[in-house]
Amino acid sequence: MVNVAILGFGVVGSGVAEVLDTNERHIEGKVDDLIRLKYILDVRDFPDSPFAGKVVHDFSVIEQDPEVSIVVETIGGAKVALDFTRRALQAGKSVITSNKELVAEHGCELLRLAQEKGVSYLFEASVGGGIPIIRPLNQCLAANEIEEITGILNGTTNYILTRMIRAGLSFDDALREAQANGYAEQDPTADIEGHDACRKICILASLAFGRHIYPRQVPTEGITGVTLADVAYADSCGKKLKLLGRAIRRTDGKVCAYVAPHLVDRENPLSGVEDVFNAIAVRGNAIGDVMFYGRGAGKLPTASAVVADVIDAAKHRDEKKRMFWAEGGDDTAVPPDGLESRWYLRGTGVQAAEAAFPDSTRLSRPGAPADEFALVTPPMTRAALEARLTGMTPGSMFRVLD
Ligand code: HSE
């Protein structure tokens, strides 16, 4: 018998309990042992839940129970979750998490601690919801030098953009729908300001490039500046607006990483990734391009990834699989200042825009105000772009993914 405790009975934690319960027989067959949910830790009680009898309020009950060998941390955040994770690992228990903030900020330390204690720290659900990406990156693509990772990494923002594009919904209405579907973080600022995507690209980049890349090192722009006018202009030139997280290995070994909205051409498979779906495109020096696609948020898809890690930890109790990356330095990650791309600009000051960008492609949309311009520039760095911006006020300035 393998005893499991879940920390945090929110959307994901309750999904994990449900999947463990519903698929009990199937999981038993995979592990060749019974996986029993012994405790659920939460500050609340759940008297109407079928799992009500398992609820405890004191972490030390779990910490001190030698029968519990696997702890599922679905609390979120990097405060109490960090304390409980450290204590669970110290106590010789494997920890499984969907907590991207914790892995992005403290993954290096927690992986090292797990290694010292001979247990597992697994976080497949921390990136891409139900999409298998951590294990494939760590194992299946291990032969490759990873050159680039570009992904749609946040289900909430992709859902919002899709609803704005397809149904013409306002930003606020689309966000309300995403929250009602259980996709958004408790504080959706982390989704719409890009912090959630930032944490996820940090995890992928740390794993792929072998050194910890911290969220504070990654310039991040969310989708709050995207308007229906931008959506219309992107559509007019055969492109879709997508929030992308990118990590690109430079020839000097540093990693250029950032999160920002992009115009993505309809020919690019990332443009067809709609609703809550995520996709992660990886380029390796042997495999070339490979893409991972699936539901990036939501109760059961995320629980699916968590429970897969529980099965993995239970099956490999005596031969721990190692995931590892080294501590990062101040210069491990660099901003995309030197990265050339075409740029989409929208703003006011038509004459100034025409004078500054005679080499650009003009865009149009029905009903645009007379003083509004929108254009796509030739490839250039951000500094070169900004040097040309005198006399005009761009409302939107997004890179084009070519
Ligand atoms: N809020 C996150 C998202 C949940 O929308 O992608 C999954 O990590």
Short mmCIF file of C-alpha atoms and ligand atoms in Angstrom, two decimals:
data_model
loop_
_atom_site.label_atom_id
_atom_site.label_comp_id
_atom_site.label_asym_id
_atom_site.label_seq_id
_atom_site.Cartn_x
_atom_site.Cartn_y
_atom_site.Cartn_z
CA MET A 1 0.00 0.00 0.00
CA VAL A 2 1.27 3.45 -0.97
CA ASN A 3 -0.19 6.23 1.19
CA VAL A 4 -0.65 9.68 -0.30
CA ALA A 5 -1.47 13.04 1.27
CA ILE A 6 -2.79 16.01 -0.70
CA LEU A 7 -1.92 19.52 0.52
CA GLY A 8 -4.56 22.02 -0.62
CA PHE A 9 -8.05 20.95 -1.68
CA GLY A 10 -8.71 23.57 -4.36
CA VAL A 11 -9.35 23.01 -8.08
CA VAL A 12 -6.30 20.82 -8.70
CA GLY A 13 -6.15 19.10 -5.30
CA SER A 14 -9.79 18.02 -5.51
CA GLY A 15 -9.17 16.86 -9.09
CA VAL A 16 -6.29 14.68 -7.88
CA ALA A 17 -8.53 13.08 -5.22
CA GLU A 18 -11.20 12.47 -7.86
CA VAL A 19 -8.81 10.87 -10.37
CA LEU A 20 -7.18 8.69 -7.67
CA ASP A 21 -10.65 7.54 -6.62
CA THR A 22 -12.28 7.11 -10.05
CA ASN A 23 -9.28 5.35 -11.61
CA GLU A 24 -8.25 3.38 -8.51
CA ARG A 25 -8.33 -0.05 -10.20
CA HIS A 26 -6.54 1.16 -13.31
CA ILE A 27 -3.84 2.85 -11.20
CA GLU A 28 -3.42 -0.22 -9.01
CA GLY A 29 -2.72 -2.21 -12.16
CA LYS A 30 -0.04 0.26 -13.23
CA VAL A 31 1.75 0.36 -9.86
CA ASP A 32 1.11 -3.24 -8.83
CA ASP A 33 0.12 -1.86 -5.44
CA LEU A 34 -2.83 0.02 -3.96
CA ILE A 35 -2.50 3.80 -3.82
CA ARG A 36 -4.52 5.10 -0.87
CA LEU A 37 -5.39 8.72 -0.31
CA LYS A 38 -4.84 8.98 3.44
CA TYR A 39 -5.00 12.71 4.20
CA ILE A 40 -6.13 15.99 2.69
CA LEU A 41 -4.64 19.08 4.32
CA ASP A 42 -6.62 22.30 4.11
CA VAL A 43 -7.60 25.16 6.41
CA ARG A 44 -11.23 24.50 5.47
CA ASP A 45 -13.55 21.57 6.15
CA PHE A 46 -15.51 19.94 3.35
CA PRO A 47 -18.48 18.31 5.12
CA ASP A 48 -20.31 17.57 1.84
CA SER A 49 -17.33 16.00 0.11
CA PRO A 50 -16.94 12.20 -0.12
CA PHE A 51 -13.38 12.86 1.11
CA ALA A 52 -14.50 14.78 4.24
CA GLY A 53 -13.14 12.12 6.61
CA LYS A 54 -9.60 12.53 5.30
CA VAL A 55 -9.29 16.25 6.02
CA VAL A 56 -6.68 17.36 8.55
CA HIS A 57 -5.57 20.89 9.44
CA ASP A 58 -2.13 20.26 10.87
CA PHE A 59 0.73 19.48 8.48
CA SER A 60 2.75 17.75 11.19
CA VAL A 61 0.20 14.88 11.19
CA ILE A 62 1.30 14.12 7.63
CA GLU A 63 4.96 14.96 8.24
CA GLN A 64 5.18 12.56 11.18
CA ASP A 65 3.19 9.70 9.67
CA PRO A 66 5.76 7.16 8.43
CA GLU A 67 3.07 5.48 6.32
CA VAL A 68 2.80 8.51 4.03
CA SER A 69 5.44 8.21 1.32
CA ILE A 70 4.04 10.63 -1.27
CA VAL A 71 2.86 14.20 -0.69
CA VAL A 72 0.97 16.06 -3.42
CA GLU A 73 1.40 19.81 -3.03
CA THR A 74 -1.38 21.77 -4.72
CA ILE A 75 -1.45 24.75 -2.38
CA GLY A 76 0.24 27.13 -4.80
CA GLY A 77 2.42 30.13 -4.01
CA ALA A 78 5.93 30.06 -2.63
CA LYS A 79 5.42 30.61 1.09
CA VAL A 80 3.62 27.90 3.05
CA ALA A 81 4.02 25.54 0.08
CA LEU A 82 7.81 25.99 0.28
CA ASP A 83 7.87 25.25 4.00
CA PHE A 84 5.72 22.12 3.65
CA THR A 85 7.67 20.88 0.62
CA ARG A 86 11.01 21.25 2.40
CA ARG A 87 9.65 19.47 5.48
CA ALA A 88 8.08 16.65 3.46
CA LEU A 89 11.34 16.04 1.55
CA GLN A 90 13.35 16.26 4.79
CA ALA A 91 11.03 13.61 6.21
CA GLY A 92 11.93 11.31 3.32
CA LYS A 93 8.67 11.67 1.37
CA SER A 94 8.48 12.21 -2.39
CA VAL A 95 6.70 15.41 -3.35
CA ILE A 96 4.59 15.91 -6.47
CA THR A 97 3.45 19.39 -7.40
CA SER A 98 1.58 21.50 -9.92
CA ASN A 99 3.01 24.64 -8.31
CA LYS A 100 4.91 26.50 -11.03
CA GLU A 101 5.74 29.46 -8.81
CA LEU A 102 7.52 27.23 -6.33
CA VAL A 103 9.45 25.28 -8.98
CA ALA A 104 10.39 28.45 -10.88
CA GLU A 105 11.69 30.14 -7.73
CA HIS A 106 13.09 27.20 -5.74
CA GLY A 107 13.32 24.22 -8.11
CA CYS A 108 17.11 23.95 -7.92
CA GLU A 109 17.12 23.82 -4.11
CA LEU A 110 14.18 21.39 -3.88
CA LEU A 111 15.59 19.02 -6.52
CA ARG A 112 18.89 18.96 -4.61
CA LEU A 113 17.11 18.26 -1.33
CA ALA A 114 15.12 15.43 -2.92
CA GLN A 115 18.35 13.96 -4.27
CA GLU A 116 20.02 14.14 -0.85
CA LYS A 117 17.07 12.37 0.73
CA GLY A 118 16.80 9.73 -2.01
CA VAL A 119 13.24 10.70 -2.92
CA SER A 120 11.55 12.32 -5.93
CA TYR A 121 10.46 15.89 -6.56
CA LEU A 122 8.25 15.78 -9.65
CA PHE A 123 6.34 18.62 -11.34
CA GLU A 124 4.93 17.46 -14.68
CA ALA A 125 1.72 19.42 -13.98
CA SER A 126 3.55 22.70 -13.41
CA VAL A 127 3.83 23.43 -17.14
CA GLY A 128 1.17 22.88 -19.79
CA GLY A 129 -1.50 21.40 -17.48
CA GLY A 130 -2.15 17.90 -18.81
CA ILE A 131 0.47 18.04 -21.59
CA PRO A 132 3.43 15.71 -21.10
CA ILE A 133 6.38 18.09 -21.48
CA ILE A 134 8.69 17.90 -18.42
CA ARG A 135 9.35 14.17 -18.73
CA PRO A 136 9.76 14.26 -22.55
CA LEU A 137 12.15 17.21 -22.27
CA ASN A 138 14.14 15.52 -19.52
CA GLN A 139 14.17 12.02 -20.99
CA CYS A 140 12.99 11.64 -24.60
CA LEU A 141 14.92 14.67 -25.87
CA ALA A 142 17.94 14.06 -23.63
CA ALA A 143 20.21 13.38 -26.62
CA ASN A 144 19.66 16.87 -27.98
CA GLU A 145 21.20 20.23 -27.34
CA ILE A 146 18.01 22.26 -27.04
CA GLU A 147 18.21 25.37 -29.20
CA GLU A 148 14.86 27.03 -28.62
CA ILE A 149 11.58 26.64 -26.76
CA THR A 150 8.58 28.73 -27.79
CA GLY A 151 5.24 28.10 -26.17
CA ILE A 152 1.70 29.15 -25.51
CA LEU A 153 2.01 28.47 -21.81
CA ASN A 154 -1.04 30.02 -20.19
CA GLY A 155 -4.52 28.63 -20.76
CA THR A 156 -6.39 31.61 -19.32
CA THR A 157 -4.82 34.19 -21.62
CA ASN A 158 -5.12 31.93 -24.65
CA TYR A 159 -8.78 31.43 -23.81
CA ILE A 160 -9.29 35.19 -23.45
CA LEU A 161 -7.56 35.95 -26.76
CA THR A 162 -9.54 33.24 -28.53
CA ARG A 163 -12.85 34.55 -27.19
CA MET A 164 -11.91 38.12 -28.16
CA ILE A 165 -10.97 37.00 -31.66
CA ARG A 166 -13.77 34.52 -32.32
CA ALA A 167 -16.71 36.02 -30.43
CA GLY A 168 -15.65 39.67 -30.19
CA LEU A 169 -15.96 39.47 -26.39
CA SER A 170 -14.46 42.23 -24.28
CA PHE A 171 -11.35 41.38 -22.28
CA ASP A 172 -13.26 41.49 -18.97
CA ASP A 173 -16.08 39.21 -20.14
CA ALA A 174 -13.61 36.68 -21.55
CA LEU A 175 -11.66 36.70 -18.27
CA ARG A 176 -14.86 36.08 -16.31
CA GLU A 177 -15.53 33.02 -18.47
CA ALA A 178 -11.99 31.70 -17.92
CA GLN A 179 -12.43 32.10 -14.15
CA ALA A 180 -15.80 30.33 -14.23
CA ASN A 181 -14.13 27.41 -16.05
CA GLY A 182 -11.48 27.06 -13.32
CA TYR A 183 -8.57 28.03 -15.60
CA ALA A 184 -7.41 31.22 -13.92
CA GLU A 185 -5.18 31.60 -10.88
CA GLN A 186 -6.80 32.73 -7.61
CA ASP A 187 -5.47 36.17 -8.47
CA PRO A 188 -5.77 36.29 -12.29
CA THR A 189 -3.20 39.08 -12.43
CA ALA A 190 -0.59 36.31 -12.62
CA ASP A 191 -2.25 35.07 -15.82
CA ILE A 192 -3.02 38.30 -17.63
CA GLU A 193 0.22 40.08 -16.70
CA GLY A 194 2.24 37.11 -17.99
CA HIS A 195 3.79 36.04 -14.65
CA ASP A 196 2.36 32.53 -14.90
CA ALA A 197 3.79 32.07 -18.42
CA CYS A 198 7.07 33.53 -17.15
CA ARG A 199 7.32 30.93 -14.38
CA LYS A 200 6.62 28.16 -16.89
CA ILE A 201 9.25 29.27 -19.41
CA CYS A 202 11.72 29.52 -16.49
CA ILE A 203 11.03 25.88 -15.57
CA LEU A 204 11.37 24.68 -19.17
CA ALA A 205 14.51 26.72 -19.76
CA SER A 206 16.14 25.59 -16.50
CA LEU A 207 15.49 21.97 -17.42
CA ALA A 208 16.53 22.34 -21.06
CA PHE A 209 19.63 24.47 -20.54
CA GLY A 210 20.77 23.03 -17.20
CA ARG A 211 21.00 26.19 -15.06
CA HIS A 212 18.29 27.82 -12.98
CA ILE A 213 16.67 30.76 -14.71
CA TYR A 214 14.66 32.91 -12.30
CA PRO A 215 11.44 34.81 -13.11
CA ARG A 216 13.09 38.12 -12.14
CA GLN A 217 15.58 37.60 -15.01
CA VAL A 218 12.87 37.27 -17.66
CA PRO A 219 11.24 40.43 -19.11
CA THR A 220 7.51 39.81 -19.05
CA GLU A 221 4.61 41.54 -20.74
CA GLY A 222 1.05 40.23 -20.48
CA ILE A 223 -2.04 40.72 -22.61
CA THR A 224 -3.70 43.65 -20.85
CA GLY A 225 -2.55 45.95 -23.65
CA VAL A 226 -4.11 43.84 -26.42
CA THR A 227 -7.21 45.47 -27.93
CA LEU A 228 -9.88 44.35 -30.38
CA ALA A 229 -8.25 46.80 -32.85
CA ASP A 230 -5.00 44.80 -32.61
CA VAL A 231 -6.94 41.58 -33.13
CA ALA A 232 -8.53 43.08 -36.28
CA TYR A 233 -5.19 44.32 -37.67
CA ALA A 234 -3.54 40.96 -37.00
CA ASP A 235 -6.41 39.25 -38.81
CA SER A 236 -6.04 41.64 -41.76
CA CYS A 237 -2.51 40.35 -42.40
CA GLY A 238 -3.27 36.65 -41.79
CA LYS A 239 -1.98 36.48 -38.23
CA LYS A 240 -3.25 35.71 -34.72
CA LEU A 241 -2.28 37.36 -31.46
CA LYS A 242 -0.75 34.91 -29.00
CA LEU A 243 1.05 35.31 -25.68
CA LEU A 244 4.35 33.45 -26.09
CA GLY A 245 7.07 32.44 -23.67
CA ARG A 246 10.41 32.00 -25.41
CA ALA A 247 13.85 30.74 -24.41
CA ILE A 248 16.58 30.74 -27.05
CA ARG A 249 20.10 29.44 -26.54
CA ARG A 250 22.64 31.93 -27.85
CA THR A 251 26.00 30.96 -29.30
CA ASP A 252 27.74 32.36 -26.17
CA GLY A 253 25.80 29.84 -24.04
CA LYS A 254 23.48 32.40 -22.46
CA VAL A 255 19.74 32.04 -22.71
CA CYS A 256 17.58 34.79 -24.15
CA ALA A 257 14.24 34.44 -22.40
CA TYR A 258 11.11 36.61 -22.38
CA VAL A 259 7.30 36.58 -22.38
CA ALA A 260 5.26 38.87 -24.62
CA PRO A 261 2.29 38.97 -27.01
CA HIS A 262 3.25 38.16 -30.60
CA LEU A 263 1.60 38.19 -33.99
CA VAL A 264 1.82 34.60 -35.22
CA ASP A 265 1.30 33.74 -38.87
CA ARG A 266 -1.58 31.39 -39.71
CA GLU A 267 0.95 29.03 -41.34
CA ASN A 268 2.61 28.51 -37.94
CA PRO A 269 0.96 25.66 -35.97
CA LEU A 270 1.03 27.81 -32.80
CA SER A 271 -1.56 30.11 -34.40
CA GLY A 272 -4.10 27.28 -34.44
CA VAL A 273 -3.82 26.65 -30.69
CA GLU A 274 -7.12 27.95 -29.35
CA ASP A 275 -9.14 28.22 -26.14
CA VAL A 276 -7.52 26.72 -23.04
CA PHE A 277 -5.09 24.65 -25.11
CA ASN A 278 -1.34 25.17 -24.76
CA ALA A 279 1.43 24.14 -27.14
CA ILE A 280 5.16 24.01 -26.66
CA ALA A 281 7.44 23.98 -29.70
CA VAL A 282 10.94 22.67 -28.98
CA ARG A 283 13.89 22.73 -31.38
CA GLY A 284 16.71 20.28 -30.69
CA ASN A 285 19.91 19.93 -32.67
CA ALA A 286 19.19 16.27 -33.52
CA ILE A 287 15.39 16.02 -33.60
CA GLY A 288 14.69 19.37 -35.26
CA ASP A 289 11.24 20.72 -34.45
CA VAL A 290 8.80 18.92 -32.17
CA MET A 291 5.58 20.22 -30.65
CA PHE A 292 3.56 19.24 -27.57
CA TYR A 293 -0.12 20.12 -27.48
CA GLY A 294 -3.05 19.71 -25.10
CA ARG A 295 -5.21 21.24 -22.41
CA GLY A 296 -3.06 23.71 -20.50
CA ALA A 297 -5.31 24.31 -17.49
CA GLY A 298 -8.38 22.93 -15.75
CA LYS A 299 -9.10 20.52 -12.95
CA LEU A 300 -8.88 17.09 -14.54
CA PRO A 301 -6.19 17.70 -17.20
CA THR A 302 -3.88 19.07 -14.48
CA ALA A 303 -4.84 16.27 -12.09
CA SER A 304 -4.02 13.80 -14.86
CA ALA A 305 -0.41 15.03 -14.91
CA VAL A 306 -0.16 15.07 -11.09
CA VAL A 307 -1.45 11.51 -10.77
CA ALA A 308 0.96 10.33 -13.49
CA ASP A 309 3.77 11.66 -11.28
CA VAL A 310 2.25 9.91 -8.24
CA ILE A 311 2.29 6.65 -10.21
CA ASP A 312 5.87 7.29 -11.30
CA ALA A 313 7.02 8.00 -7.73
CA ALA A 314 5.16 4.94 -6.42
CA LYS A 315 6.62 2.66 -9.10
CA HIS A 316 10.16 3.85 -8.65
CA ARG A 317 10.37 4.02 -4.87
CA ASP A 318 13.73 2.27 -4.88
CA GLU A 319 15.28 3.66 -8.06
CA LYS A 320 14.66 7.38 -8.06
CA LYS A 321 14.72 9.06 -11.43
CA ARG A 322 16.86 12.15 -11.28
CA MET A 323 15.97 15.54 -12.60
CA PHE A 324 18.50 18.22 -11.99
CA TRP A 325 19.68 21.67 -12.90
CA ALA A 326 22.49 23.76 -11.48
CA GLU A 327 22.21 27.05 -9.65
CA GLY A 328 21.88 29.99 -12.06
CA GLY A 329 23.92 33.14 -12.16
CA ASP A 330 23.10 36.79 -12.82
CA ASP A 331 24.13 36.39 -16.44
CA THR A 332 22.54 32.99 -17.20
CA ALA A 333 19.53 34.66 -18.81
CA VAL A 334 19.63 37.77 -20.94
CA PRO A 335 16.79 40.00 -22.22
CA PRO A 336 15.84 39.87 -25.91
CA ASP A 337 17.47 43.24 -26.65
CA GLY A 338 19.68 41.83 -29.37
CA LEU A 339 16.91 39.71 -30.90
CA GLU A 340 15.82 41.00 -34.30
CA SER A 341 12.22 40.57 -35.35
CA ARG A 342 9.57 42.27 -37.40
CA TRP A 343 7.37 44.50 -35.23
CA TYR A 344 3.67 45.32 -35.31
CA LEU A 345 2.94 48.91 -34.31
CA ARG A 346 -0.43 50.58 -33.81
CA GLY A 347 -0.99 54.11 -32.62
CA THR A 348 -1.73 57.68 -33.60
CA GLY A 349 0.34 59.96 -35.82
CA VAL A 350 -0.08 58.67 -39.38
CA GLN A 351 2.33 61.13 -41.01
CA ALA A 352 5.06 60.58 -38.43
CA ALA A 353 4.64 56.81 -38.79
CA GLU A 354 4.92 57.02 -42.58
CA ALA A 355 8.04 59.18 -42.30
CA ALA A 356 9.69 56.92 -39.71
CA PHE A 357 8.81 53.61 -41.34
CA PRO A 358 8.81 54.09 -45.11
CA ASP A 359 10.00 50.48 -45.41
CA SER A 360 7.05 49.00 -43.46
CA THR A 361 3.86 47.20 -44.51
CA ARG A 362 0.73 49.28 -43.78
CA LEU A 363 -2.29 47.53 -42.26
CA SER A 364 -5.94 48.56 -42.37
CA ARG A 365 -9.17 47.66 -40.62
CA PRO A 366 -12.77 48.73 -41.12
CA GLY A 367 -13.85 51.66 -38.95
CA ALA A 368 -10.35 52.77 -37.93
CA PRO A 369 -10.10 56.42 -36.76
CA ALA A 370 -8.49 58.71 -39.36
CA ASP A 371 -5.40 59.43 -37.23
CA GLU A 372 -4.71 55.75 -36.41
CA PHE A 373 -1.87 53.87 -38.05
CA ALA A 374 -0.90 50.21 -37.94
CA LEU A 375 2.12 48.68 -39.64
CA VAL A 376 4.60 45.81 -39.65
CA THR A 377 8.27 46.81 -39.78
CA PRO A 378 11.21 44.98 -41.35
CA PRO A 379 13.32 42.92 -38.88
CA MET A 380 15.14 45.05 -36.30
CA THR A 381 16.10 45.07 -32.62
CA ARG A 382 13.97 46.85 -30.04
CA ALA A 383 16.58 49.61 -29.68
CA ALA A 384 16.55 50.25 -33.45
CA LEU A 385 12.76 50.35 -33.37
CA GLU A 386 12.60 52.77 -30.45
CA ALA A 387 15.13 55.07 -32.12
CA ARG A 388 12.62 55.56 -34.94
CA LEU A 389 9.59 56.27 -32.72
CA THR A 390 9.91 60.05 -32.37
CA GLY A 391 6.71 62.01 -33.01
CA MET A 392 4.30 59.10 -32.69
CA THR A 393 2.59 57.35 -29.79
CA PRO A 394 2.34 53.61 -30.32
CA GLY A 395 -0.55 52.13 -28.35
CA SER A 396 0.62 48.61 -29.15
CA MET A 397 4.06 47.29 -30.05
CA PHE A 398 4.34 43.53 -30.49
CA ARG A 399 6.92 41.28 -32.11
CA VAL A 400 5.98 39.15 -35.11
CA LEU A 401 6.97 35.49 -34.83
CA ASP A 402 8.51 34.57 -38.19
N1 HSE B 1 -3.81 29.68 -14.60
C1 HSE B 1 -3.05 28.71 -15.30
C2 HSE B 1 -3.36 28.84 -16.78
C3 HSE B 1 -3.38 27.34 -14.78
O1 HSE B 1 -4.36 29.49 -17.11
O2 HSE B 1 -2.61 28.33 -17.61
C4 HSE B 1 -2.50 26.25 -15.32
O3 HSE B 1 -1.17 26.40 -14.96
#
